[in-house]
Amino acid sequence: MSRLHSKKKAVVGELMRDLLYRSARKVLEDYGWKGTTMDRVAQQAGVAKGTVYNYFKNKRELMAFVLDKNVEPLNQKVASIIDDSPSSMKEALADIIQTVLNGMKQNRKINSAMILAFHEDVELRRSYNPEEHPLQFIRNGVRQIIAEGISSGEFRLVNPLLAEAMIHSLITGLSRQTAFGYLDITEKNMDNDIVSIILDGLAAPIRGGNL
């Protein structure tokens, strides 16, 4: 096989995966987890069902791909925030949290469908590997920012792992509340309130003041 042919095949494969991503997103938004099938994804993409199986062995693998693709722009944004060597860790953390909240709002239908899927699909829960969490890169970035904020005196002296875990739990908890219809994260000032609650909890005490 020539190098040119291999390159062309790779490009076609990437285009097909992108088509299946967009099609799976649409089906998931319209039908939810239970209603999403490989047949519907194939119909939405305008390809044979066998073509979908050429790229993904089952619905769970396809949905994992969708989640990873959804997180890619968030990872890029977080990497940019960290690489810019922010002078204020407080502002950097606020930017990261806002980036995640924006992603939650933009993908709220898919996030809700996947949260309900984990709630309803026993096999999906069994196959889940916490070390492959789609937000792992962002979680690592948050830990780094918190650790640097502690070193600079912007944040109180706490365990960065614990602080990040609490922030992650808050974010995922909000996602679950949204998925089950208990909360609307698109409400006015919701973002500011969430960021404020997190930053106020981490803020270093004023010298001479009370904790």
PDB file of C-alpha atoms in Angstrom:
ATOM      1  CA  MET A   1       0.000   0.000   0.000  1.00  0.00           C
ATOM      2  CA  SER A   2       1.469   3.370  -1.036  1.00  0.00           C
ATOM      3  CA  ARG A   3       2.044   6.173   1.427  1.00  0.00           C
ATOM      4  CA  LEU A   4      -0.417   8.364  -0.521  1.00  0.00           C
ATOM      5  CA  HIS A   5      -3.107   5.680  -0.348  1.00  0.00           C
ATOM      6  CA  SER A   6      -2.538   5.227   3.390  1.00  0.00           C
ATOM      7  CA  LYS A   7      -2.796   8.974   3.962  1.00  0.00           C
ATOM      8  CA  LYS A   8      -6.002   9.166   1.927  1.00  0.00           C
ATOM      9  CA  LYS A   9      -7.482   6.253   3.875  1.00  0.00           C
ATOM     10  CA  ALA A  10      -6.614   7.980   7.163  1.00  0.00           C
ATOM     11  CA  VAL A  11      -8.282  11.211   6.037  1.00  0.00           C
ATOM     12  CA  VAL A  12     -11.424   9.358   4.930  1.00  0.00           C
ATOM     13  CA  GLY A  13     -11.483   7.517   8.254  1.00  0.00           C
ATOM     14  CA  GLU A  14     -11.214  10.756  10.202  1.00  0.00           C
ATOM     15  CA  LEU A  15     -14.013  12.330   8.155  1.00  0.00           C
ATOM     16  CA  MET A  16     -16.221   9.294   8.759  1.00  0.00           C
ATOM     17  CA  ARG A  17     -15.563   9.354  12.515  1.00  0.00           C
ATOM     18  CA  ASP A  18     -16.454  13.043  12.568  1.00  0.00           C
ATOM     19  CA  LEU A  19     -19.677  12.316  10.662  1.00  0.00           C
ATOM     20  CA  LEU A  20     -20.583   9.549  13.092  1.00  0.00           C
ATOM     21  CA  TYR A  21     -19.797  11.835  16.024  1.00  0.00           C
ATOM     22  CA  ARG A  22     -22.167  14.528  14.782  1.00  0.00           C
ATOM     23  CA  SER A  23     -24.816  11.946  13.940  1.00  0.00           C
ATOM     24  CA  ALA A  24     -24.551  10.228  17.322  1.00  0.00           C
ATOM     25  CA  ARG A  25     -24.849  13.601  19.058  1.00  0.00           C
ATOM     26  CA  LYS A  26     -28.054  14.366  17.184  1.00  0.00           C
ATOM     27  CA  VAL A  27     -29.577  10.956  17.884  1.00  0.00           C
ATOM     28  CA  LEU A  28     -28.600  11.109  21.555  1.00  0.00           C
ATOM     29  CA  GLU A  29     -30.113  14.582  21.908  1.00  0.00           C
ATOM     30  CA  ASP A  30     -33.335  13.504  20.173  1.00  0.00           C
ATOM     31  CA  TYR A  31     -33.852  10.031  21.628  1.00  0.00           C
ATOM     32  CA  GLY A  32     -31.769   9.822  24.799  1.00  0.00           C
ATOM     33  CA  TRP A  33     -29.643   6.836  25.783  1.00  0.00           C
ATOM     34  CA  LYS A  34     -32.328   4.160  25.571  1.00  0.00           C
ATOM     35  CA  GLY A  35     -33.549   5.376  22.201  1.00  0.00           C
ATOM     36  CA  THR A  36     -30.073   5.645  20.694  1.00  0.00           C
ATOM     37  CA  THR A  37     -29.266   2.683  18.473  1.00  0.00           C
ATOM     38  CA  MET A  38     -26.597   1.950  15.904  1.00  0.00           C
ATOM     39  CA  ASP A  39     -29.409   1.805  13.308  1.00  0.00           C
ATOM     40  CA  ARG A  40     -30.532   5.336  14.099  1.00  0.00           C
ATOM     41  CA  VAL A  41     -26.986   6.652  14.075  1.00  0.00           C
ATOM     42  CA  ALA A  42     -26.416   5.027  10.687  1.00  0.00           C
ATOM     43  CA  GLN A  43     -29.658   6.505   9.341  1.00  0.00           C
ATOM     44  CA  GLN A  44     -28.749   9.946  10.626  1.00  0.00           C
ATOM     45  CA  ALA A  45     -25.304   9.675   9.024  1.00  0.00           C
ATOM     46  CA  GLY A  46     -26.694   8.305   5.768  1.00  0.00           C
ATOM     47  CA  VAL A  47     -24.488   5.201   5.864  1.00  0.00           C
ATOM     48  CA  ALA A  48     -25.000   1.466   6.259  1.00  0.00           C
ATOM     49  CA  LYS A  49     -25.154   0.107   9.796  1.00  0.00           C
ATOM     50  CA  GLY A  50     -22.142  -2.049   8.997  1.00  0.00           C
ATOM     51  CA  THR A  51     -20.122   1.114   8.408  1.00  0.00           C
ATOM     52  CA  VAL A  52     -20.830   2.272  11.953  1.00  0.00           C
ATOM     53  CA  TYR A  53     -19.658  -1.096  13.280  1.00  0.00           C
ATOM     54  CA  ASN A  54     -16.460  -0.756  11.273  1.00  0.00           C
ATOM     55  CA  TYR A  55     -15.517   2.108  13.591  1.00  0.00           C
ATOM     56  CA  PHE A  56     -17.281   1.255  16.857  1.00  0.00           C
ATOM     57  CA  LYS A  57     -18.028  -2.226  18.168  1.00  0.00           C
ATOM     58  CA  ASN A  58     -21.119  -1.161  20.114  1.00  0.00           C
ATOM     59  CA  LYS A  59     -23.213   1.760  21.336  1.00  0.00           C
ATOM     60  CA  ARG A  60     -21.199   2.171  24.519  1.00  0.00           C
ATOM     61  CA  GLU A  61     -17.938   2.582  22.616  1.00  0.00           C
ATOM     62  CA  LEU A  62     -19.567   5.111  20.285  1.00  0.00           C
ATOM     63  CA  MET A  63     -20.919   7.127  23.204  1.00  0.00           C
ATOM     64  CA  ALA A  64     -17.514   7.127  24.908  1.00  0.00           C
ATOM     65  CA  PHE A  65     -16.124   8.584  21.695  1.00  0.00           C
ATOM     66  CA  VAL A  66     -18.826  11.274  21.708  1.00  0.00           C
ATOM     67  CA  LEU A  67     -17.991  12.238  25.293  1.00  0.00           C
ATOM     68  CA  ASP A  68     -14.267  12.436  24.531  1.00  0.00           C
ATOM     69  CA  LYS A  69     -14.933  14.620  21.487  1.00  0.00           C
ATOM     70  CA  ASN A  70     -17.165  16.908  23.538  1.00  0.00           C
ATOM     71  CA  VAL A  71     -14.387  17.428  26.072  1.00  0.00           C
ATOM     72  CA  GLU A  72     -11.622  18.138  23.514  1.00  0.00           C
ATOM     73  CA  PRO A  73     -12.332  21.905  23.224  1.00  0.00           C
ATOM     74  CA  LEU A  74     -12.562  22.167  27.010  1.00  0.00           C
ATOM     75  CA  ASN A  75      -9.171  20.473  27.392  1.00  0.00           C
ATOM     76  CA  GLN A  76      -7.675  22.851  24.833  1.00  0.00           C
ATOM     77  CA  LYS A  77      -9.067  25.872  26.661  1.00  0.00           C
ATOM     78  CA  VAL A  78      -7.803  24.650  30.041  1.00  0.00           C
ATOM     79  CA  ALA A  79      -4.373  23.896  28.578  1.00  0.00           C
ATOM     80  CA  SER A  80      -4.283  27.433  27.177  1.00  0.00           C
ATOM     81  CA  ILE A  81      -5.163  28.926  30.575  1.00  0.00           C
ATOM     82  CA  ILE A  82      -2.374  26.980  32.279  1.00  0.00           C
ATOM     83  CA  ASP A  83       0.213  27.538  29.518  1.00  0.00           C
ATOM     84  CA  ASP A  84      -0.336  31.302  29.684  1.00  0.00           C
ATOM     85  CA  SER A  85       1.350  31.258  33.122  1.00  0.00           C
ATOM     86  CA  PRO A  86      -1.427  33.200  34.874  1.00  0.00           C
ATOM     87  CA  SER A  87      -0.324  35.704  37.504  1.00  0.00           C
ATOM     88  CA  SER A  88      -3.465  35.065  39.545  1.00  0.00           C
ATOM     89  CA  MET A  89      -4.351  31.487  40.429  1.00  0.00           C
ATOM     90  CA  LYS A  90      -7.755  32.696  41.587  1.00  0.00           C
ATOM     91  CA  GLU A  91      -8.527  34.111  38.140  1.00  0.00           C
ATOM     92  CA  ALA A  92      -7.102  31.017  36.446  1.00  0.00           C
ATOM     93  CA  LEU A  93      -9.308  28.709  38.523  1.00  0.00           C
ATOM     94  CA  ALA A  94     -12.336  30.907  37.853  1.00  0.00           C
ATOM     95  CA  ASP A  95     -11.618  30.692  34.108  1.00  0.00           C
ATOM     96  CA  ILE A  96     -11.336  26.894  34.255  1.00  0.00           C
ATOM     97  CA  ILE A  97     -14.559  26.513  36.209  1.00  0.00           C
ATOM     98  CA  GLN A  98     -16.342  28.844  33.807  1.00  0.00           C
ATOM     99  CA  THR A  99     -15.011  26.804  30.875  1.00  0.00           C
ATOM    100  CA  VAL A 100     -16.422  23.610  32.401  1.00  0.00           C
ATOM    101  CA  LEU A 101     -19.770  25.273  33.129  1.00  0.00           C
ATOM    102  CA  ASN A 102     -19.966  26.539  29.544  1.00  0.00           C
ATOM    103  CA  GLY A 103     -19.324  22.994  28.349  1.00  0.00           C
ATOM    104  CA  MET A 104     -22.064  21.702  30.634  1.00  0.00           C
ATOM    105  CA  LYS A 105     -24.537  24.159  29.151  1.00  0.00           C
ATOM    106  CA  GLN A 106     -23.539  23.531  25.550  1.00  0.00           C
ATOM    107  CA  ASN A 107     -23.744  19.748  25.968  1.00  0.00           C
ATOM    108  CA  ARG A 108     -26.451  19.577  28.606  1.00  0.00           C
ATOM    109  CA  LYS A 109     -28.750  17.263  26.597  1.00  0.00           C
ATOM    110  CA  ILE A 110     -25.964  14.776  25.931  1.00  0.00           C
ATOM    111  CA  ASN A 111     -24.616  15.017  29.476  1.00  0.00           C
ATOM    112  CA  SER A 112     -28.088  14.409  30.847  1.00  0.00           C
ATOM    113  CA  ALA A 113     -28.575  11.412  28.538  1.00  0.00           C
ATOM    114  CA  MET A 114     -25.259   9.887  29.614  1.00  0.00           C
ATOM    115  CA  ILE A 115     -25.902  10.450  33.331  1.00  0.00           C
ATOM    116  CA  LEU A 116     -29.272   8.740  32.981  1.00  0.00           C
ATOM    117  CA  ALA A 117     -27.525   5.975  31.034  1.00  0.00           C
ATOM    118  CA  PHE A 118     -25.147   5.308  33.927  1.00  0.00           C
ATOM    119  CA  HIS A 119     -28.125   5.329  36.267  1.00  0.00           C
ATOM    120  CA  GLU A 120     -30.081   2.824  34.171  1.00  0.00           C
ATOM    121  CA  ASP A 121     -27.445   0.669  32.421  1.00  0.00           C
ATOM    122  CA  VAL A 122     -25.763  -1.811  34.785  1.00  0.00           C
ATOM    123  CA  GLU A 123     -23.285  -3.020  32.140  1.00  0.00           C
ATOM    124  CA  LEU A 124     -22.240   0.538  31.402  1.00  0.00           C
ATOM    125  CA  ARG A 125     -21.424   1.103  35.066  1.00  0.00           C
ATOM    126  CA  ARG A 126     -19.485  -2.157  35.255  1.00  0.00           C
ATOM    127  CA  SER A 127     -17.365  -1.261  32.237  1.00  0.00           C
ATOM    128  CA  TYR A 128     -16.570   2.234  33.511  1.00  0.00           C
ATOM    129  CA  ASN A 129     -12.916   2.924  34.319  1.00  0.00           C
ATOM    130  CA  PRO A 130     -12.511   5.975  36.621  1.00  0.00           C
ATOM    131  CA  GLU A 131      -8.940   6.462  35.361  1.00  0.00           C
ATOM    132  CA  GLU A 132     -10.341   7.141  31.882  1.00  0.00           C
ATOM    133  CA  HIS A 133     -12.774   9.841  33.019  1.00  0.00           C
ATOM    134  CA  PRO A 134     -13.195  12.373  30.153  1.00  0.00           C
ATOM    135  CA  LEU A 135     -12.528  15.246  32.575  1.00  0.00           C
ATOM    136  CA  GLN A 136      -9.271  13.786  33.905  1.00  0.00           C
ATOM    137  CA  PHE A 137      -7.062  16.335  32.120  1.00  0.00           C
ATOM    138  CA  ILE A 138      -9.141  19.189  33.512  1.00  0.00           C
ATOM    139  CA  ARG A 139      -9.066  17.661  36.992  1.00  0.00           C
ATOM    140  CA  ASN A 140      -5.279  17.526  36.868  1.00  0.00           C
ATOM    141  CA  GLY A 141      -5.197  21.157  35.771  1.00  0.00           C
ATOM    142  CA  VAL A 142      -7.424  22.217  38.657  1.00  0.00           C
ATOM    143  CA  ARG A 143      -5.157  20.425  41.137  1.00  0.00           C
ATOM    144  CA  GLN A 144      -2.146  22.194  39.679  1.00  0.00           C
ATOM    145  CA  ILE A 145      -3.784  25.610  39.915  1.00  0.00           C
ATOM    146  CA  ILE A 146      -4.903  24.995  43.500  1.00  0.00           C
ATOM    147  CA  ALA A 147      -1.410  23.830  44.527  1.00  0.00           C
ATOM    148  CA  GLU A 148       0.183  26.904  42.969  1.00  0.00           C
ATOM    149  CA  GLY A 149      -2.455  29.129  44.581  1.00  0.00           C
ATOM    150  CA  ILE A 150      -1.602  27.681  47.975  1.00  0.00           C
ATOM    151  CA  SER A 151       2.104  28.271  47.355  1.00  0.00           C
ATOM    152  CA  SER A 152       1.470  31.882  46.346  1.00  0.00           C
ATOM    153  CA  GLY A 153      -0.750  32.536  49.364  1.00  0.00           C
ATOM    154  CA  GLU A 154      -3.927  33.157  47.328  1.00  0.00           C
ATOM    155  CA  PHE A 155      -5.591  30.003  48.650  1.00  0.00           C
ATOM    156  CA  ARG A 156      -5.803  28.684  52.169  1.00  0.00           C
ATOM    157  CA  LEU A 157      -3.603  25.772  53.197  1.00  0.00           C
ATOM    158  CA  VAL A 158      -5.618  22.728  52.186  1.00  0.00           C
ATOM    159  CA  ASN A 159      -4.960  19.392  50.524  1.00  0.00           C
ATOM    160  CA  PRO A 160      -5.086  20.098  46.740  1.00  0.00           C
ATOM    161  CA  LEU A 161      -6.354  16.569  46.051  1.00  0.00           C
ATOM    162  CA  LEU A 162      -9.208  17.017  48.508  1.00  0.00           C
ATOM    163  CA  ALA A 163     -10.065  20.508  47.240  1.00  0.00           C
ATOM    164  CA  GLU A 164     -10.135  19.344  43.631  1.00  0.00           C
ATOM    165  CA  ALA A 165     -12.210  16.281  44.516  1.00  0.00           C
ATOM    166  CA  MET A 166     -14.762  18.517  46.237  1.00  0.00           C
ATOM    167  CA  ILE A 167     -14.931  20.838  43.216  1.00  0.00           C
ATOM    168  CA  HIS A 168     -15.310  17.845  40.901  1.00  0.00           C
ATOM    169  CA  SER A 169     -18.063  16.434  43.118  1.00  0.00           C
ATOM    170  CA  LEU A 170     -19.842  19.788  43.018  1.00  0.00           C
ATOM    171  CA  ILE A 171     -19.674  19.943  39.223  1.00  0.00           C
ATOM    172  CA  THR A 172     -20.796  16.354  38.697  1.00  0.00           C
ATOM    173  CA  GLY A 173     -23.518  16.847  41.306  1.00  0.00           C
ATOM    174  CA  LEU A 174     -24.807  19.846  39.382  1.00  0.00           C
ATOM    175  CA  SER A 175     -24.789  17.730  36.220  1.00  0.00           C
ATOM    176  CA  ARG A 176     -26.885  15.066  37.935  1.00  0.00           C
ATOM    177  CA  GLN A 177     -29.313  17.654  39.329  1.00  0.00           C
ATOM    178  CA  THR A 178     -29.690  19.020  35.796  1.00  0.00           C
ATOM    179  CA  ALA A 179     -30.134  15.554  34.277  1.00  0.00           C
ATOM    180  CA  PHE A 180     -32.975  14.710  36.668  1.00  0.00           C
ATOM    181  CA  GLY A 181     -34.643  18.073  36.133  1.00  0.00           C
ATOM    182  CA  TYR A 182     -34.026  19.498  39.601  1.00  0.00           C
ATOM    183  CA  LEU A 183     -31.846  22.391  38.470  1.00  0.00           C
ATOM    184  CA  ASP A 184     -31.428  24.674  35.466  1.00  0.00           C
ATOM    185  CA  ILE A 185     -27.802  25.735  35.141  1.00  0.00           C
ATOM    186  CA  THR A 186     -28.714  28.196  32.390  1.00  0.00           C
ATOM    187  CA  GLU A 187     -30.498  30.461  34.878  1.00  0.00           C
ATOM    188  CA  LYS A 188     -29.164  34.001  35.180  1.00  0.00           C
ATOM    189  CA  ASN A 189     -26.225  34.460  37.595  1.00  0.00           C
ATOM    190  CA  MET A 190     -25.950  30.706  38.175  1.00  0.00           C
ATOM    191  CA  ASP A 191     -22.367  30.651  36.839  1.00  0.00           C
ATOM    192  CA  ASN A 192     -21.291  33.547  39.049  1.00  0.00           C
ATOM    193  CA  ASP A 193     -22.798  31.924  42.124  1.00  0.00           C
ATOM    194  CA  ILE A 194     -21.022  28.620  41.494  1.00  0.00           C
ATOM    195  CA  VAL A 195     -17.645  30.269  40.873  1.00  0.00           C
ATOM    196  CA  SER A 196     -18.098  32.506  43.921  1.00  0.00           C
ATOM    197  CA  ILE A 197     -18.949  29.584  46.215  1.00  0.00           C
ATOM    198  CA  ILE A 198     -15.827  27.691  45.136  1.00  0.00           C
ATOM    199  CA  LEU A 199     -13.420  30.619  45.268  1.00  0.00           C
ATOM    200  CA  ASP A 200     -14.733  31.925  48.581  1.00  0.00           C
ATOM    201  CA  GLY A 201     -14.212  28.490  50.076  1.00  0.00           C
ATOM    202  CA  LEU A 202     -10.581  28.391  48.918  1.00  0.00           C
ATOM    203  CA  ALA A 203      -9.671  32.015  49.637  1.00  0.00           C
ATOM    204  CA  ALA A 204      -6.844  32.538  52.079  1.00  0.00           C
ATOM    205  CA  PRO A 205      -7.953  34.263  55.310  1.00  0.00           C
ATOM    206  CA  ILE A 206      -7.247  37.979  55.599  1.00  0.00           C
ATOM    207  CA  ARG A 207      -4.295  38.596  57.856  1.00  0.00           C
ATOM    208  CA  GLY A 208      -5.473  39.556  61.289  1.00  0.00           C
ATOM    209  CA  GLY A 209      -8.986  38.381  60.517  1.00  0.00           C
ATOM    210  CA  ASN A 210     -10.930  35.242  61.385  1.00  0.00           C
ATOM    211  CA  LEU A 211     -11.049  32.019  59.395  1.00  0.00           C
TER     212      LEU A 211
END
